PDB file of C-alpha atoms in Angstrom:
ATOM      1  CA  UNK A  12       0.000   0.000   0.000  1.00  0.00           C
ATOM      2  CA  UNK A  13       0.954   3.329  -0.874  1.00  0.00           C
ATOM      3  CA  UNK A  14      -1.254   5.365   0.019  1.00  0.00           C
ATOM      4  CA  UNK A  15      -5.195   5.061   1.111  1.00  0.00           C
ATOM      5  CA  UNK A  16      -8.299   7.096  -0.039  1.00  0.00           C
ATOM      6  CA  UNK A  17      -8.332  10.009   2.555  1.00  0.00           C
ATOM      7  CA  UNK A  18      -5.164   9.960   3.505  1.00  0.00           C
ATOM      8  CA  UNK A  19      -3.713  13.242   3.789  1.00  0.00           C
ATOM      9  CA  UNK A  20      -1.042  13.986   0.826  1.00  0.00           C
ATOM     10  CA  UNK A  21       1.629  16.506  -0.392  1.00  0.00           C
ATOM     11  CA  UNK A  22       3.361  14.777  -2.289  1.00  0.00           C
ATOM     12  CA  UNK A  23       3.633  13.685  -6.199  1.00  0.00           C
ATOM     13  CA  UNK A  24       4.801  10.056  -7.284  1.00  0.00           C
ATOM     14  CA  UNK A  25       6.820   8.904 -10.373  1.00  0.00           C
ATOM     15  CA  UNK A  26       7.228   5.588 -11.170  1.00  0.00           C
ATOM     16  CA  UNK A  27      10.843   4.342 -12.360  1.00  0.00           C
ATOM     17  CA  UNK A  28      10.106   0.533 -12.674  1.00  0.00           C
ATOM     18  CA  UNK A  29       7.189  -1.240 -11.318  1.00  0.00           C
ATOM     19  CA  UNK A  30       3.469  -0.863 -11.458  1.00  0.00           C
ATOM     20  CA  UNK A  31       0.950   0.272  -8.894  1.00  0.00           C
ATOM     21  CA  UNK A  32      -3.172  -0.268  -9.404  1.00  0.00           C
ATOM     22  CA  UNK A  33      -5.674   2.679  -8.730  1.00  0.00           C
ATOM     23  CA  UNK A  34      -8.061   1.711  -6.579  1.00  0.00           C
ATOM     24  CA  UNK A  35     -11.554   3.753  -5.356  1.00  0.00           C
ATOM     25  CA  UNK A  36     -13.129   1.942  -2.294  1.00  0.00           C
ATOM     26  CA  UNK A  37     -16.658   1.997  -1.027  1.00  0.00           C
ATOM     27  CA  UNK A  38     -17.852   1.691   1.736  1.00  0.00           C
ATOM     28  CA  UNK A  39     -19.532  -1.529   1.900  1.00  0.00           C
ATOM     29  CA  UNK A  40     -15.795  -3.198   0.849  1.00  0.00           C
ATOM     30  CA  UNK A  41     -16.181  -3.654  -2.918  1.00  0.00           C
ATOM     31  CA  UNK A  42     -13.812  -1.543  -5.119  1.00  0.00           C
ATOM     32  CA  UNK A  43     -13.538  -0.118  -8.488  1.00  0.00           C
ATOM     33  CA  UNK A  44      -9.979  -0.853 -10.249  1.00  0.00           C
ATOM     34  CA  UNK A  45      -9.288   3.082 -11.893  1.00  0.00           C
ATOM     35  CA  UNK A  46      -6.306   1.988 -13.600  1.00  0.00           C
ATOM     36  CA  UNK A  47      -2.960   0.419 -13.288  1.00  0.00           C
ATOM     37  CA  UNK A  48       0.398   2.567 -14.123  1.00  0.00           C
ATOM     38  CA  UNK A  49       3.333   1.771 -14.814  1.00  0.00           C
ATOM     39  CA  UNK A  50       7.219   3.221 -15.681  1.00  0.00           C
ATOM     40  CA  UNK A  51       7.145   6.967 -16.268  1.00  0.00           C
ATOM     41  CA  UNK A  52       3.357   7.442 -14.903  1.00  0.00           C
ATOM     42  CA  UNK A  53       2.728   9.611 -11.848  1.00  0.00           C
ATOM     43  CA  UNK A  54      -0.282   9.610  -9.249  1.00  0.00           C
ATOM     44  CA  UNK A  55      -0.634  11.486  -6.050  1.00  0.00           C
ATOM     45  CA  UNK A  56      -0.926  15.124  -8.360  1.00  0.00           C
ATOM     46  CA  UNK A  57      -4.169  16.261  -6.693  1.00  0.00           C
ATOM     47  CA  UNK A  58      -3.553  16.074  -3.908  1.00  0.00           C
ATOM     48  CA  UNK A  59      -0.381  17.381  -4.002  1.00  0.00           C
ATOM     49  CA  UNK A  60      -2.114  19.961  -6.205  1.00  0.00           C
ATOM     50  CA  UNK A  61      -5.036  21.109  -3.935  1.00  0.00           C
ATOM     51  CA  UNK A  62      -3.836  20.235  -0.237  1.00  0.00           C
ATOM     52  CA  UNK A  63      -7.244  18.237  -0.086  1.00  0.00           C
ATOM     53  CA  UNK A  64      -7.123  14.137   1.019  1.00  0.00           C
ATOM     54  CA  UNK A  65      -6.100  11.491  -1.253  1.00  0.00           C
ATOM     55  CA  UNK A  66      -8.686  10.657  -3.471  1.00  0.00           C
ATOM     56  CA  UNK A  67      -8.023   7.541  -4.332  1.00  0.00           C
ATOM     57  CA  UNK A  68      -5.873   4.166  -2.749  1.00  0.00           C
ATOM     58  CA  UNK A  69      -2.876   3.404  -4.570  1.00  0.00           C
ATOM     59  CA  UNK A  70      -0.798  -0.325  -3.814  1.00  0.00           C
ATOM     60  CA  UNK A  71       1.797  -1.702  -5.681  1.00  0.00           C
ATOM     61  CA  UNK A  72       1.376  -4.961  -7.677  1.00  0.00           C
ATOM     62  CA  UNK A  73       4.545  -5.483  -8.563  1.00  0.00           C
ATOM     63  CA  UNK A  74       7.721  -4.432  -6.411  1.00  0.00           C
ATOM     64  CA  UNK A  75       7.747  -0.440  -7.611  1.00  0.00           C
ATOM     65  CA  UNK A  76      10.325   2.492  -6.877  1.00  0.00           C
ATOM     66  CA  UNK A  77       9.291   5.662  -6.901  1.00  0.00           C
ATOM     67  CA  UNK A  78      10.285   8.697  -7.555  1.00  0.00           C
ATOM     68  CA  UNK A  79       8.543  11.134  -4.536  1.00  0.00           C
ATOM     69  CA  UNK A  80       8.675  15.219  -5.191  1.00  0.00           C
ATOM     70  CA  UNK A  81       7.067  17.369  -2.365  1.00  0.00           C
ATOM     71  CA  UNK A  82       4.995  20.471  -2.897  1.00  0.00           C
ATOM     72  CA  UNK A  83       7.638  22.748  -2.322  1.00  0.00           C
ATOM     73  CA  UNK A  84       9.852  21.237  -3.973  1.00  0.00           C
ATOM     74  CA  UNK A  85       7.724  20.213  -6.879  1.00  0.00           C
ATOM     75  CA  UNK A  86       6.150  24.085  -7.281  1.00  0.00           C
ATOM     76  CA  UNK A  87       9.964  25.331  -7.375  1.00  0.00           C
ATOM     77  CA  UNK A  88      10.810  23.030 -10.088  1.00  0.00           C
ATOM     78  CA  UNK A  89       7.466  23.682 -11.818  1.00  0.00           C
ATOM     79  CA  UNK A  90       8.269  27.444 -12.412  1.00  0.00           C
ATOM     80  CA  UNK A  91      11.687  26.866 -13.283  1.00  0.00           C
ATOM     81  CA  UNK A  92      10.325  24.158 -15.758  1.00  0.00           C
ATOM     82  CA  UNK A  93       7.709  25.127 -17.750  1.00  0.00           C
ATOM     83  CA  UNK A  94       7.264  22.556 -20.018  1.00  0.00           C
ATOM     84  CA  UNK A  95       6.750  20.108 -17.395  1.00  0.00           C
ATOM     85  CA  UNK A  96       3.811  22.189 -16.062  1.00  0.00           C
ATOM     86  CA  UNK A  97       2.351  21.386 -19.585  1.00  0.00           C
ATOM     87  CA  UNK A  98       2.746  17.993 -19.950  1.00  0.00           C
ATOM     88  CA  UNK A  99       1.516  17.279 -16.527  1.00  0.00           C
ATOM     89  CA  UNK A 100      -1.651  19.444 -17.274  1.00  0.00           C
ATOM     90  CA  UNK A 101      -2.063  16.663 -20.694  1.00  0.00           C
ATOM     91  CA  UNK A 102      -1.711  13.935 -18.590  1.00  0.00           C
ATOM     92  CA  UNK A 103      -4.334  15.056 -16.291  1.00  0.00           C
ATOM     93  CA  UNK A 104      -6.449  15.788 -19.327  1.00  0.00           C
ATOM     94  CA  UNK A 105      -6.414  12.516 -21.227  1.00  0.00           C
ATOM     95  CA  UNK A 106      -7.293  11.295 -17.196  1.00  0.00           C
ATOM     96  CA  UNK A 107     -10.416  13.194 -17.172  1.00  0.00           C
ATOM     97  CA  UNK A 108     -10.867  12.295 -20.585  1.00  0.00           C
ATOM     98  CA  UNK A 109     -10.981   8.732 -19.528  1.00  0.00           C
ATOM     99  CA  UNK A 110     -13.048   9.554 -16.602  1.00  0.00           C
ATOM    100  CA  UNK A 111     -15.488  10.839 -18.892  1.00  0.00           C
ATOM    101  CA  UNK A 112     -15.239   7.543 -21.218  1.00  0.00           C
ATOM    102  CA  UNK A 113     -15.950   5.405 -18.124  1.00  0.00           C
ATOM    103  CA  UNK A 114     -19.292   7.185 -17.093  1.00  0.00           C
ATOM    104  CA  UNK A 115     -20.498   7.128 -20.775  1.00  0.00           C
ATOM    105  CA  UNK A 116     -19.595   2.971 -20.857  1.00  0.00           C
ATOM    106  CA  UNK A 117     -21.392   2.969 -17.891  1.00  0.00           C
ATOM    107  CA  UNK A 118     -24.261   4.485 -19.220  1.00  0.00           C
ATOM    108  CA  UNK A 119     -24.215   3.181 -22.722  1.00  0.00           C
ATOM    109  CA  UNK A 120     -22.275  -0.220 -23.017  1.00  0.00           C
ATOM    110  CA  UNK A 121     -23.605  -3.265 -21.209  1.00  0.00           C
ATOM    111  CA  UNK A 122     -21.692  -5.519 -19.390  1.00  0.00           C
ATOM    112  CA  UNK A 123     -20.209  -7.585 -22.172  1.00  0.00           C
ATOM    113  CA  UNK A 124     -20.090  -4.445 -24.483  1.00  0.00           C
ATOM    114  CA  UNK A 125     -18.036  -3.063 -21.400  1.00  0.00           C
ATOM    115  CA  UNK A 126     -15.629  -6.373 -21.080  1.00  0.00           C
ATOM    116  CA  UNK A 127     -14.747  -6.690 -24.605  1.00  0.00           C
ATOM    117  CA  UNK A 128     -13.677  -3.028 -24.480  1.00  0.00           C
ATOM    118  CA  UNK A 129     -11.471  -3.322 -21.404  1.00  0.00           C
ATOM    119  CA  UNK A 130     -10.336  -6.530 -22.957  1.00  0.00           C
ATOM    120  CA  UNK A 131      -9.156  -4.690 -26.168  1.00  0.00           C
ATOM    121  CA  UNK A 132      -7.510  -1.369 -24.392  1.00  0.00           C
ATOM    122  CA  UNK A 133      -5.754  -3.912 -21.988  1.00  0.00           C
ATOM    123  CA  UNK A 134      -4.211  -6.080 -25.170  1.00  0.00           C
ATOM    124  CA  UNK A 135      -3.382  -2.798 -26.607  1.00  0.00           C
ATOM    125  CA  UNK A 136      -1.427  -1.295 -23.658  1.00  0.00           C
ATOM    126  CA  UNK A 137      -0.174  -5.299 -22.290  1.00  0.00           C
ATOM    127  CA  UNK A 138      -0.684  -7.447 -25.512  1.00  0.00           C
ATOM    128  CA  UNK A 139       1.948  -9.492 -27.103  1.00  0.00           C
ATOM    129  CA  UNK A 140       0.986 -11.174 -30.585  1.00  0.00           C
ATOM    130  CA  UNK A 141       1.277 -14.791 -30.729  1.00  0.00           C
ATOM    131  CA  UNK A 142       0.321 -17.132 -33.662  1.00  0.00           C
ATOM    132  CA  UNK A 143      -2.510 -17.583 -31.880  1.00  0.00           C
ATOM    133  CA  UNK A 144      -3.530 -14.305 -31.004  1.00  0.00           C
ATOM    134  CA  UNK A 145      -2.721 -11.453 -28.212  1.00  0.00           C
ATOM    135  CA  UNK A 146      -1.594 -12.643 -25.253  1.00  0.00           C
ATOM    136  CA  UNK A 147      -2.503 -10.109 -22.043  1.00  0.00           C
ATOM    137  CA  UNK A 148       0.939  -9.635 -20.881  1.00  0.00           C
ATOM    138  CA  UNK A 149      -1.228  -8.747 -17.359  1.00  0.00           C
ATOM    139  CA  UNK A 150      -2.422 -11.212 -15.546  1.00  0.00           C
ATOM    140  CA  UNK A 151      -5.819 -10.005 -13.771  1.00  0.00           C
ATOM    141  CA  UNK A 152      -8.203 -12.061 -12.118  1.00  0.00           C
ATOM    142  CA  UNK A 153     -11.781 -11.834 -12.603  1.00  0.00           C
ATOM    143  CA  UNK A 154     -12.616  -9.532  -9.539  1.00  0.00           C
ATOM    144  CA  UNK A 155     -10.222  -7.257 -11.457  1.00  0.00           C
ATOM    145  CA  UNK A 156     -11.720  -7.178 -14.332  1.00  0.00           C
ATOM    146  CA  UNK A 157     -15.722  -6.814 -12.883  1.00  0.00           C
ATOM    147  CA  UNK A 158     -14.220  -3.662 -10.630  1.00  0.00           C
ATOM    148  CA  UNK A 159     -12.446  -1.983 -13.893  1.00  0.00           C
ATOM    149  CA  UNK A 160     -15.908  -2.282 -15.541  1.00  0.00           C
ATOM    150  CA  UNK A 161     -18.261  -1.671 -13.029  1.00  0.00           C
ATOM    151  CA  UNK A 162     -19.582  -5.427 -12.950  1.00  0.00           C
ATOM    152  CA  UNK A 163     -19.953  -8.450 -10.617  1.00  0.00           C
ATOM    153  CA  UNK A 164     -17.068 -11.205 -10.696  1.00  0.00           C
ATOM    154  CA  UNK A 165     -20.088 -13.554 -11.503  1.00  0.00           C
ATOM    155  CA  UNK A 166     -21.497 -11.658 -14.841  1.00  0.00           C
ATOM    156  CA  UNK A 167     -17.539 -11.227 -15.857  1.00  0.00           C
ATOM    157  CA  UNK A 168     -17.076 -15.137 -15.438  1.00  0.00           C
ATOM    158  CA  UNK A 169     -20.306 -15.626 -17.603  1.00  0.00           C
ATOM    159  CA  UNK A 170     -19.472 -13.177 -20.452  1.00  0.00           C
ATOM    160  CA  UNK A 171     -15.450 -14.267 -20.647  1.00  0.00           C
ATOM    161  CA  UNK A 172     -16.932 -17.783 -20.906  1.00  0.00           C
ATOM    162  CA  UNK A 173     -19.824 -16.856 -23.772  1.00  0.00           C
ATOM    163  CA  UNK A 174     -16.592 -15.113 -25.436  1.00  0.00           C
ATOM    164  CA  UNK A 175     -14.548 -18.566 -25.269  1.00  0.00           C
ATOM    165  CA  UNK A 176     -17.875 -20.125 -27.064  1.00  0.00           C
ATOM    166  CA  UNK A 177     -17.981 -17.824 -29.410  1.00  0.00           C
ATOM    167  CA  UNK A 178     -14.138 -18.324 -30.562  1.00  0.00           C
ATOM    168  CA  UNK A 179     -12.503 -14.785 -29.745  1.00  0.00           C
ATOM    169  CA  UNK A 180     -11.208 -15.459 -26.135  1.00  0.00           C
ATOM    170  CA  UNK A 181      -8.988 -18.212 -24.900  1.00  0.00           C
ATOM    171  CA  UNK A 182      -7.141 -18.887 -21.496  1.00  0.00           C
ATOM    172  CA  UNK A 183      -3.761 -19.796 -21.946  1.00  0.00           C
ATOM    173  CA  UNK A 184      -3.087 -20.490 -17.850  1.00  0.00           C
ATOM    174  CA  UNK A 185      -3.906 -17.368 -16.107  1.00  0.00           C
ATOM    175  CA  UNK A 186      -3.304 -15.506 -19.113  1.00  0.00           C
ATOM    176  CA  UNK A 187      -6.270 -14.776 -21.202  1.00  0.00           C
ATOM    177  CA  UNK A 188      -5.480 -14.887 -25.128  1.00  0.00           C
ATOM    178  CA  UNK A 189      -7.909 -12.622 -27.526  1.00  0.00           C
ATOM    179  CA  UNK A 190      -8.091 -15.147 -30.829  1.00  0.00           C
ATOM    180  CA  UNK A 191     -10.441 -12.895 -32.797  1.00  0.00           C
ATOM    181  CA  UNK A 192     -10.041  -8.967 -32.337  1.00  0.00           C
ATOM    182  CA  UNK A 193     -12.350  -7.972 -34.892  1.00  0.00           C
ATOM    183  CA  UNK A 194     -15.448  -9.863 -33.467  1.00  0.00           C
ATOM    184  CA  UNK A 195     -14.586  -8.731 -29.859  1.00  0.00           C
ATOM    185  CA  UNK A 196     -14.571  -5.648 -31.188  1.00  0.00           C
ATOM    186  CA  UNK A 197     -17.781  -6.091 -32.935  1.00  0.00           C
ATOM    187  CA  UNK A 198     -19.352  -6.833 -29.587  1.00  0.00           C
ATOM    188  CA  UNK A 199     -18.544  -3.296 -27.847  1.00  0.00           C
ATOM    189  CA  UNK A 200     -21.476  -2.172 -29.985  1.00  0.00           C
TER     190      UNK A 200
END
């Protein structure tokens, strides 16, 4: 664990090598996955930003170093580095972007129309081609996959399984394998 929701914060995190998941909590103990990140992302910004609590719990899935700036610090090196200032604020906005793209999946997509979308941005961010398809070089369980969508483990089980039916999914171990892109795709509408 790096850091939980409410925790206070003042600090910015880079990672050099690892990965860390994004995780919002709710009150009754389920979770929502946000996102995973990995070398050269950062997390902790708003609240370093706005002085206001974490806003989200962050823990490490594989071992991660970090690089940690403080406000002070981090301000100082903002105004003598401009460009920085920049890219950070393009960061944050392809974040809210995807914030945005979330609530309208919510709203739009159901759950397997939701599934075969995370299944596709995770093969193109983690995929390696195989003769046999795209390999999800992440492994993530089930529970993973229903909180990054905004479903129950159960439904997830029950649509990855109606995808292996239909011919575009396999499992390859722990490792899913996507067989048939196009028709996954075809599926998100």
């Amino acid at each position: 664990m790096v850091f939980e929701k409410g925790d206070p914060g003042d600090a910015l995190y880079i990672i050099v090598k690892g990965q860390v998941k994004v995780i919002l909590p709710s009150g009754d103990g389920n979770e929502a996955l946000l996102a995973t990140m990995d070398d050269g992302d950062f997390f902790g910004e708003l609240s370093m930003i706005d002085g206001e609590p974490r806003s989200a719990t962050i823990l490490a899935s594989l071992p991660t170093d970090t690089i940690v700036l403080r406000r002070e610090g981090f301000y100082e090196f903002l105004r003598a580095s401009p460009d920085v200032a920049i890219e950070m604020l393009q960061a944050l906005s392809r974040r809210l972007r995807q914030s945005d793209e979330f609530i309208a999946d919510a709203a739009f997509l159901d759950v397997p129309g939701r599934l075969a979308k995370k299944l596709l941005e995770l093969s193109d961010r983690y995929g390696k081609t195989t003769p046999w398809g795209t390999t999800l070089g992440l492994q993530v369980t089930q529970r993973e996959l229903a909180a990054m969508i905004g479903a129950t483990r159960e439904s997830v089980n029950k649509h990855l399984q109606a995808f292996r039916v239909q011919g575009f999914l396999r499992s390859e171990g722990r490792r899913l394998v996507i067989t048939d892109r196009e028709r996954l795709a075809r599926r998100i509408n």
